mmCIF file of C-alpha atoms in Angstrom:
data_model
loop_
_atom_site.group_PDB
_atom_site.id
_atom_site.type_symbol
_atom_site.label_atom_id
_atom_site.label_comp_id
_atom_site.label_asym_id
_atom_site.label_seq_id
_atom_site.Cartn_x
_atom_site.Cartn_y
_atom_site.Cartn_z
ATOM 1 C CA UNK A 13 -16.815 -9.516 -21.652
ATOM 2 C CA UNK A 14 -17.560 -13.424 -20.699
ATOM 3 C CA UNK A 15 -20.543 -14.497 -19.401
ATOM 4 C CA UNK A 16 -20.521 -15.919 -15.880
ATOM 5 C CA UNK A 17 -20.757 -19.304 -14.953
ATOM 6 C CA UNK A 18 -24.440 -19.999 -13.245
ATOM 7 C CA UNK A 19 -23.213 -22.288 -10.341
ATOM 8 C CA UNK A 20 -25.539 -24.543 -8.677
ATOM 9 C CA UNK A 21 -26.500 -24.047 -5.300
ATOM 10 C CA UNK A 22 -24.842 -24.370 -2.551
ATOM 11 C CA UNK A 23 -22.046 -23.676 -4.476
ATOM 12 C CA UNK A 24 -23.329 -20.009 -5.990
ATOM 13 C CA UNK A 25 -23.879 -19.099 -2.080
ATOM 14 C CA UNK A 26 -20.511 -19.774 -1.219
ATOM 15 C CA UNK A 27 -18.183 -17.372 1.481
ATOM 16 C CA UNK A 28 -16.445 -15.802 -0.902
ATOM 17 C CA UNK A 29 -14.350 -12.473 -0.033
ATOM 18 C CA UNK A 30 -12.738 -10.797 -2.751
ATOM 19 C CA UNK A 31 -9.524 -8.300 -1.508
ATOM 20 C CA UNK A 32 -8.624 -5.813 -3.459
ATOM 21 C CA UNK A 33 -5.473 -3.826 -2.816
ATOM 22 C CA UNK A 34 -5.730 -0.071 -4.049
ATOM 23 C CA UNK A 35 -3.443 2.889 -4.681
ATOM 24 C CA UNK A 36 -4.426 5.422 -6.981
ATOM 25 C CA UNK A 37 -7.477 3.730 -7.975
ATOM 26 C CA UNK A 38 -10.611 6.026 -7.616
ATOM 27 C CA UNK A 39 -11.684 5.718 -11.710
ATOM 28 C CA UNK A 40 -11.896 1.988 -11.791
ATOM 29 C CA UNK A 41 -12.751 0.653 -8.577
ATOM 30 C CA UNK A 42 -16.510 1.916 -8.567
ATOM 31 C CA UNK A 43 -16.399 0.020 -11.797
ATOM 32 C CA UNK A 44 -14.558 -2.864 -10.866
ATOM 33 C CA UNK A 45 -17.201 -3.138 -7.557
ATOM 34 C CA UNK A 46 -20.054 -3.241 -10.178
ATOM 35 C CA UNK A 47 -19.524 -5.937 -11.754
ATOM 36 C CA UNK A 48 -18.158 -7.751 -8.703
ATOM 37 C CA UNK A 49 -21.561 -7.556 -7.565
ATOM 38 C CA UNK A 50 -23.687 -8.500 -10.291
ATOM 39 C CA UNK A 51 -21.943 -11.804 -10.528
ATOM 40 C CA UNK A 52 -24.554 -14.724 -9.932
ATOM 41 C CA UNK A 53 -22.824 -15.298 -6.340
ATOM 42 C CA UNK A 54 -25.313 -13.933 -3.147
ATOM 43 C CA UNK A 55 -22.266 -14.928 -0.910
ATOM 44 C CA UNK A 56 -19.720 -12.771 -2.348
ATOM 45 C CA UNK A 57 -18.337 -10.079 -0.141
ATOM 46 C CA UNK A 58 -15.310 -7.357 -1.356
ATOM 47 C CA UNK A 59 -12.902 -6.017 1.212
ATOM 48 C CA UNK A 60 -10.960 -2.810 -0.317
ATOM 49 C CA UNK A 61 -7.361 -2.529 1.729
ATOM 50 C CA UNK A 62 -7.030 1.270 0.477
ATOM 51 C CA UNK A 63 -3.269 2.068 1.134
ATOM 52 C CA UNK A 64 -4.513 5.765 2.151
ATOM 53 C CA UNK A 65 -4.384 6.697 -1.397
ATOM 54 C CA UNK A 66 -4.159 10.637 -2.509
ATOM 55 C CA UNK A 67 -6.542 10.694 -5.200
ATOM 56 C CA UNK A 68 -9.255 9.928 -2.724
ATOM 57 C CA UNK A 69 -9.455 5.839 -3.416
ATOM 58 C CA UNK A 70 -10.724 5.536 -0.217
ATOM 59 C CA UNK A 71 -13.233 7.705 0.186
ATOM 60 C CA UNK A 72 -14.555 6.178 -2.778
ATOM 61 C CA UNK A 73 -14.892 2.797 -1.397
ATOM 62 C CA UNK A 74 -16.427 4.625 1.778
ATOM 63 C CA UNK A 75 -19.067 5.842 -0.914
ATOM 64 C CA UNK A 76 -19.580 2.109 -2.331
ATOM 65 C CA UNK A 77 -19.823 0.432 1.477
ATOM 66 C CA UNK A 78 -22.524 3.026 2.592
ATOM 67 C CA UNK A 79 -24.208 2.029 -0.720
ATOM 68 C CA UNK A 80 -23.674 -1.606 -0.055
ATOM 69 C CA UNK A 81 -22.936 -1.939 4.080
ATOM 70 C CA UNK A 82 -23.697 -5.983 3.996
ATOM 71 C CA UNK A 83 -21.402 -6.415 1.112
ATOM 72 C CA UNK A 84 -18.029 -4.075 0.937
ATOM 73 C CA UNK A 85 -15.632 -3.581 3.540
ATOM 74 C CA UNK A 86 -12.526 -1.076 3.568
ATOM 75 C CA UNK A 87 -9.482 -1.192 5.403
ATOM 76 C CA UNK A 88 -7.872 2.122 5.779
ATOM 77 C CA UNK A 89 -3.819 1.660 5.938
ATOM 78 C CA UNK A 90 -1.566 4.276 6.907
ATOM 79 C CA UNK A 91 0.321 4.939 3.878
ATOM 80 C CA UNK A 92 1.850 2.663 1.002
ATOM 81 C CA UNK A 93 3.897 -0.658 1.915
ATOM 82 C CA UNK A 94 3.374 -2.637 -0.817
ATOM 83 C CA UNK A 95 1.197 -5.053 -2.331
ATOM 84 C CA UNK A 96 1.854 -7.974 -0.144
ATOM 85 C CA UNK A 97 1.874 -6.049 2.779
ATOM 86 C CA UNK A 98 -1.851 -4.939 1.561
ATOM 87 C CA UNK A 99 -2.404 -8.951 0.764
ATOM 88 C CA UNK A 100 -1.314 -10.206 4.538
ATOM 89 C CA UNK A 101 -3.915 -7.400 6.121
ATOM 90 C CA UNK A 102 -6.849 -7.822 3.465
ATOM 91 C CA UNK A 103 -6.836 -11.804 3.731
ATOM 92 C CA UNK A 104 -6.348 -11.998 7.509
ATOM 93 C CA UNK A 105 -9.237 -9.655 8.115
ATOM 94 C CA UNK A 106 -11.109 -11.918 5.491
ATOM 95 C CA UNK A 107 -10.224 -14.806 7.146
ATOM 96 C CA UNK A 108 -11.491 -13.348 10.924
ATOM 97 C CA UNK A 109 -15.145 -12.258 9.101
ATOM 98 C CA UNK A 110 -15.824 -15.506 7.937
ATOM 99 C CA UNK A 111 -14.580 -16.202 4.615
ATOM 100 C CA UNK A 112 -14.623 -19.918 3.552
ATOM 101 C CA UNK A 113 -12.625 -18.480 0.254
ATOM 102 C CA UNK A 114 -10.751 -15.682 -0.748
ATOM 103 C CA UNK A 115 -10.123 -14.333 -3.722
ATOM 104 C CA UNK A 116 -7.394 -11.558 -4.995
ATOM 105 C CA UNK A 117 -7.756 -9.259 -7.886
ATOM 106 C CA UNK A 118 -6.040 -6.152 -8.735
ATOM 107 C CA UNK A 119 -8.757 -2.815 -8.836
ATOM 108 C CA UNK A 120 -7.234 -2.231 -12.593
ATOM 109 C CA UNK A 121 -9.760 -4.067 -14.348
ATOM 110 C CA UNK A 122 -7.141 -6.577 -15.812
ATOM 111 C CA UNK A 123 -8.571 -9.062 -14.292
ATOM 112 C CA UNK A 124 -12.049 -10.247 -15.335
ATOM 113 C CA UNK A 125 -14.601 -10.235 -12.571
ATOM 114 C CA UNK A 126 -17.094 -12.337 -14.898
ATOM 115 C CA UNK A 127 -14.626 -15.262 -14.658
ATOM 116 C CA UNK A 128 -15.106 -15.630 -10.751
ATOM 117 C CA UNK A 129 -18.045 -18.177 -11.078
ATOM 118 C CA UNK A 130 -15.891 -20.604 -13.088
ATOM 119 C CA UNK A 131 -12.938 -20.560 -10.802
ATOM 120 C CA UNK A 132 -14.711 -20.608 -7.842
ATOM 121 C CA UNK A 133 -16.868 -23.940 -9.495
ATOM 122 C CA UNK A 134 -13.139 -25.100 -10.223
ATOM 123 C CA UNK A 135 -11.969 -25.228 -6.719
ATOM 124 C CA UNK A 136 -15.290 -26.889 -5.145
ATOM 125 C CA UNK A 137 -15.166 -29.481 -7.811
ATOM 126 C CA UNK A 138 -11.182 -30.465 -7.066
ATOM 127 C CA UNK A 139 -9.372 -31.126 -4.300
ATOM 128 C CA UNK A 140 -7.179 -27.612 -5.073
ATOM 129 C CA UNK A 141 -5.870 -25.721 -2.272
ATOM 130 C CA UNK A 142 -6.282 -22.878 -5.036
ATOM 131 C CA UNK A 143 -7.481 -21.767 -8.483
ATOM 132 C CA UNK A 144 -5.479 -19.389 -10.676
ATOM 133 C CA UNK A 145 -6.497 -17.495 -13.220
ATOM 134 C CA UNK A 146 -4.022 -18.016 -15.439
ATOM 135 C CA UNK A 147 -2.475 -15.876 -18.744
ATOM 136 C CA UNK A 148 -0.202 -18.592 -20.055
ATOM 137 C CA UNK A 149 -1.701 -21.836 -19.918
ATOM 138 C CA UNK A 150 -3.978 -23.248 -23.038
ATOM 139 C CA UNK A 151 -6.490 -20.934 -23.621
ATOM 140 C CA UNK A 152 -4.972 -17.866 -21.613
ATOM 141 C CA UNK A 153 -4.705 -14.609 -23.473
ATOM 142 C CA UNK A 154 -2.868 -11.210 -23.023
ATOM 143 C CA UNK A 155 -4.200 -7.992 -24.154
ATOM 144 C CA UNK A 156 -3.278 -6.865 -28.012
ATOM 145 C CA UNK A 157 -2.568 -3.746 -26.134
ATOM 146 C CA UNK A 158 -0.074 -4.784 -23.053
ATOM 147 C CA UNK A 159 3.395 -3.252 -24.383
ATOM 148 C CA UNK A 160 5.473 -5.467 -25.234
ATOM 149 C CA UNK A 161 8.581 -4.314 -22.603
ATOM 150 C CA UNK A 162 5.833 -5.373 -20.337
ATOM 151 C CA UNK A 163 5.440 -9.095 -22.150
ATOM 152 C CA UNK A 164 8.727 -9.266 -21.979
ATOM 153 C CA UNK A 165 9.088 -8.628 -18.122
ATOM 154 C CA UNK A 166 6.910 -11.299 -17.581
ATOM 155 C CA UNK A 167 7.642 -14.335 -19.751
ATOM 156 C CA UNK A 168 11.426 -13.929 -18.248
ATOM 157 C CA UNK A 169 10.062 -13.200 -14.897
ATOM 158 C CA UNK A 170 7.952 -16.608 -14.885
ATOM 159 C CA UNK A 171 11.176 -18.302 -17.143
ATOM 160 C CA UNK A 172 13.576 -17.155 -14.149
ATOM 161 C CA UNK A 173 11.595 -18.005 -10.837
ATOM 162 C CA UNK A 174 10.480 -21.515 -12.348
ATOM 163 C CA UNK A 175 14.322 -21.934 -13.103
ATOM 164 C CA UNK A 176 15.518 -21.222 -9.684
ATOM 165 C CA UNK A 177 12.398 -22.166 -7.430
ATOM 166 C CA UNK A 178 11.595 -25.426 -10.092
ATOM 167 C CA UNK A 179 7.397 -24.525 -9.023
ATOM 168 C CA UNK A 180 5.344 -26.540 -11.686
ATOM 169 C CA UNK A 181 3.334 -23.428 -12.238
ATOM 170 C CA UNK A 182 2.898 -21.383 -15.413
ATOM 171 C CA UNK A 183 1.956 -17.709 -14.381
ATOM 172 C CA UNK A 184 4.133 -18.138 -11.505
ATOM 173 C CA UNK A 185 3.516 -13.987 -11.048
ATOM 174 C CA UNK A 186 -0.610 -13.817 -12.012
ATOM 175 C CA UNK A 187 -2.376 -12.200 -9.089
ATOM 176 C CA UNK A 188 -5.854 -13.431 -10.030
ATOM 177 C CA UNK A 189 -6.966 -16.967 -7.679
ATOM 178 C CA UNK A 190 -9.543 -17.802 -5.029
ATOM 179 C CA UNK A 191 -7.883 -19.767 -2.057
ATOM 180 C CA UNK A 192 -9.627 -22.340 0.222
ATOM 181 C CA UNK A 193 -9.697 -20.407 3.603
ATOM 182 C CA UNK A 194 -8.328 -23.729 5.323
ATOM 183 C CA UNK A 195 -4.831 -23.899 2.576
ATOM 184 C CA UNK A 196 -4.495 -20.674 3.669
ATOM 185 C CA UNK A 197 -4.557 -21.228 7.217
ATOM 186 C CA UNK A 198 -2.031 -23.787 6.831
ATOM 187 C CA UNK A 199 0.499 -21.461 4.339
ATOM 188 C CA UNK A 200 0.215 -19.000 7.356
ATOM 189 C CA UNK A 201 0.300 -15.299 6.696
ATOM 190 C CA UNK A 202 2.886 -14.494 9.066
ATOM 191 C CA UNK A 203 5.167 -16.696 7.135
ATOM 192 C CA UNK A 204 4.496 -14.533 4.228
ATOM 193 C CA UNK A 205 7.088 -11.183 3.906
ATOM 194 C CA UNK A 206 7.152 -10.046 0.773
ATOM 195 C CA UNK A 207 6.321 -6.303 0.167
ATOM 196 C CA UNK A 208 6.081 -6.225 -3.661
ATOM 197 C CA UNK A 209 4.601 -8.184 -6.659
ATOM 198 C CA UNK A 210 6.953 -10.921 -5.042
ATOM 199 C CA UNK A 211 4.051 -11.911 -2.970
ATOM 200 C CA UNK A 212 2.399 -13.950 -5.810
ATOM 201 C CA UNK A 213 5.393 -16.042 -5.942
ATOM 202 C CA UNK A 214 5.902 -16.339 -2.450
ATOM 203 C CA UNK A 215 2.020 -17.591 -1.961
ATOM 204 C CA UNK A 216 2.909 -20.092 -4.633
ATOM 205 C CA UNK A 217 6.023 -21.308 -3.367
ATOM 206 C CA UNK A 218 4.840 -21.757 0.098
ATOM 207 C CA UNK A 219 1.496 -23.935 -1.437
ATOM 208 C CA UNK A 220 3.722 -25.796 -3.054
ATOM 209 C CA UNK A 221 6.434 -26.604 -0.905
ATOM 210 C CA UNK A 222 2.913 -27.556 1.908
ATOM 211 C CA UNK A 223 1.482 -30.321 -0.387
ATOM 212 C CA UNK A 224 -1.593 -27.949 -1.553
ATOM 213 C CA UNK A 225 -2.992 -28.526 -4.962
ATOM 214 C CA UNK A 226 -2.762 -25.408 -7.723
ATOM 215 C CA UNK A 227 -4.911 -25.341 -10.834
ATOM 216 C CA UNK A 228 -4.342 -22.856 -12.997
ATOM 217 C CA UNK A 229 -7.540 -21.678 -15.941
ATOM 218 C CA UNK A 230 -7.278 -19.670 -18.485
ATOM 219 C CA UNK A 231 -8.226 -16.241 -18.272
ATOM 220 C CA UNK A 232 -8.232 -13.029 -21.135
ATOM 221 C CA UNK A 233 -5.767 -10.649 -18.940
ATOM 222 C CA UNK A 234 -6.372 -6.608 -20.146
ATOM 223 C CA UNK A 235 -4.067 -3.776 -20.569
ATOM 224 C CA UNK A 236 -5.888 -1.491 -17.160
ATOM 225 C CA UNK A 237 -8.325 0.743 -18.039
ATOM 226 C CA UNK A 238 -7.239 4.158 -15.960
ATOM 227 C CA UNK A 239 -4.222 5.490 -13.880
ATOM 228 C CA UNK A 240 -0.370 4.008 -14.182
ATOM 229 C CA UNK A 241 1.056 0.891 -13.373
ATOM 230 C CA UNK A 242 3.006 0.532 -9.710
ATOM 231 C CA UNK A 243 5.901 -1.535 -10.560
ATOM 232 C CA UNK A 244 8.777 0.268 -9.826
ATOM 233 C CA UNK A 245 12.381 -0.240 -9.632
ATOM 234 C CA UNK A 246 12.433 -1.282 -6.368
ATOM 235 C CA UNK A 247 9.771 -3.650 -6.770
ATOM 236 C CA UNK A 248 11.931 -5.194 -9.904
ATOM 237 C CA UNK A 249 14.530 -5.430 -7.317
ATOM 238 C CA UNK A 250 12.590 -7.294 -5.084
ATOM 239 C CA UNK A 251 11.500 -9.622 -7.343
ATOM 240 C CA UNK A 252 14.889 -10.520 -8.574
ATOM 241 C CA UNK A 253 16.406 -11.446 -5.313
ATOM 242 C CA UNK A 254 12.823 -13.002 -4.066
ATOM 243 C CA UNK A 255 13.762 -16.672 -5.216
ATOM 244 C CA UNK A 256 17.004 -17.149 -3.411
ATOM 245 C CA UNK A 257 15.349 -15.586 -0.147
ATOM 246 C CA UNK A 258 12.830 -18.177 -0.531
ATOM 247 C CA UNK A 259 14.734 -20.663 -0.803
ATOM 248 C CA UNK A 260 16.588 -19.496 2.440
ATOM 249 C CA UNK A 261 13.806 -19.017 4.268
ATOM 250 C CA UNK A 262 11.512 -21.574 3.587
ATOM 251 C CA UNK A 263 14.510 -24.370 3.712
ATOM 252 C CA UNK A 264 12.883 -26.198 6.549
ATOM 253 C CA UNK A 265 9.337 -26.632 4.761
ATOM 254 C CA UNK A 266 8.540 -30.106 3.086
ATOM 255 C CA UNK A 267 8.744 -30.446 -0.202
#
């Protein structure tokens, strides 16, 4: 586990909401919450857009907010639509509380908590629009443990989308970043309709097509620590046929 950067202040007392999308989560996200808030950052607020999971996620982050009522939110959703339709709620109910940034991270503990600080020091030092945490740029590292069909998925889906979309990014698909509230304003989440995994790249795409700036630092990525992965087929699906939509929809952008 990395140490976390000690910002200086204001920066440490930043606005910073962290949404975290769960299904199926109820093992890690008391864990995952922990260590959210013993990072060095007073300002930092997590909003938990439960997708009314049935091994009780939710009333597990109903636990946590009791225990922490200034700190955690949870959004209750109806039933499961996807991880960008999770994204578009938990970020526009960030946005309307407040948030100057926003961060994503998945509630599998893939993504390290401890490197918050650094990215969050990244974007208020640059003119970014937003900060990735990023598994294949100098310095990034995957898991000895992530299977290797699942390496494979990756590299070809980052090698595919940067072929079609041409998006100067190298973990086109990561899902770990803090976004300036005001890039996000601009993208517009009622632009955004991807249900899937296809949400990262459509986020990226849309930044990049508006002018923002996207730095990408490396981060260790882990193999998660409990319950099953949700790609499916369908998602795969989605993801396949995401870069020509984009490139439909999004034809009258800049860029």
């Amino acid at each position: 586990m990395i140490e976390p950067v000690q910002l200086p202040s204001p920066w440490r007392d930043a606005r910073l909401t962290v949404v975290v999308p769960t299904y199926n989560e109820a093992g890690n996200l008391p864990v995952l919450v922990e260590r959210l808030l013993a990072l060095p950052l007073p300002g930092l607020k997590v909003l938990v857009a439960d997708d009314n999971s049935p091994d009780g996620t939710g009333e597990v982050a109903d636990k946590l907010a009791i225990e922490h009522p200034d700190r955690i939110e949870v959004v209750h959703r109806p039933g499961k639509e996807g991880l960008g339709r999770a994204y578009v709620d938990g970020i526009g109910r960030a946005l309307d509380g407040g948030a100057d940034y926003v961060a994503q991270m998945d509630a599998d503990l893939s993504h390290p908590p401890e490197a918050l600080p650094g990215m969050l020091g990244a974007l208020l030092s640059t003119q970014a629009g937003v900060v990735i945490g990023s598994r294949y740029v100098p310095g990034g590292q995957l898991d000895e443990n992530w299977p290797l069909y699942r390496r494979a998925l990756s590299g070809w889906a980052n090698l595919y989308v940067h072929t079609l979309l041409r998006v100067r990014i190298r973990d086109l698909t990561a899902g770990f970043k803090i976004w300036r509230a005001d890039a996000l304003r601009d993208i517009g989440l009622d632009r955004v309709q991807s249900n899937g995994y296809s949400f990262q790249v459509e986020m990226h795409y849309l930044a990049t097509k508006l002018g923002h700036t996207i730095l990408e630092v490396p981060i260790r990525f882990e193999e998660r620590r409990d319950g099953l992965s949700k790609m499916t087929t369908a998602t795969k699906v989605e993801s396949a046929l995401m870069p020509f939509k984009l490139r439909s929809r999004h034809r009258n952008l800049p860029g």
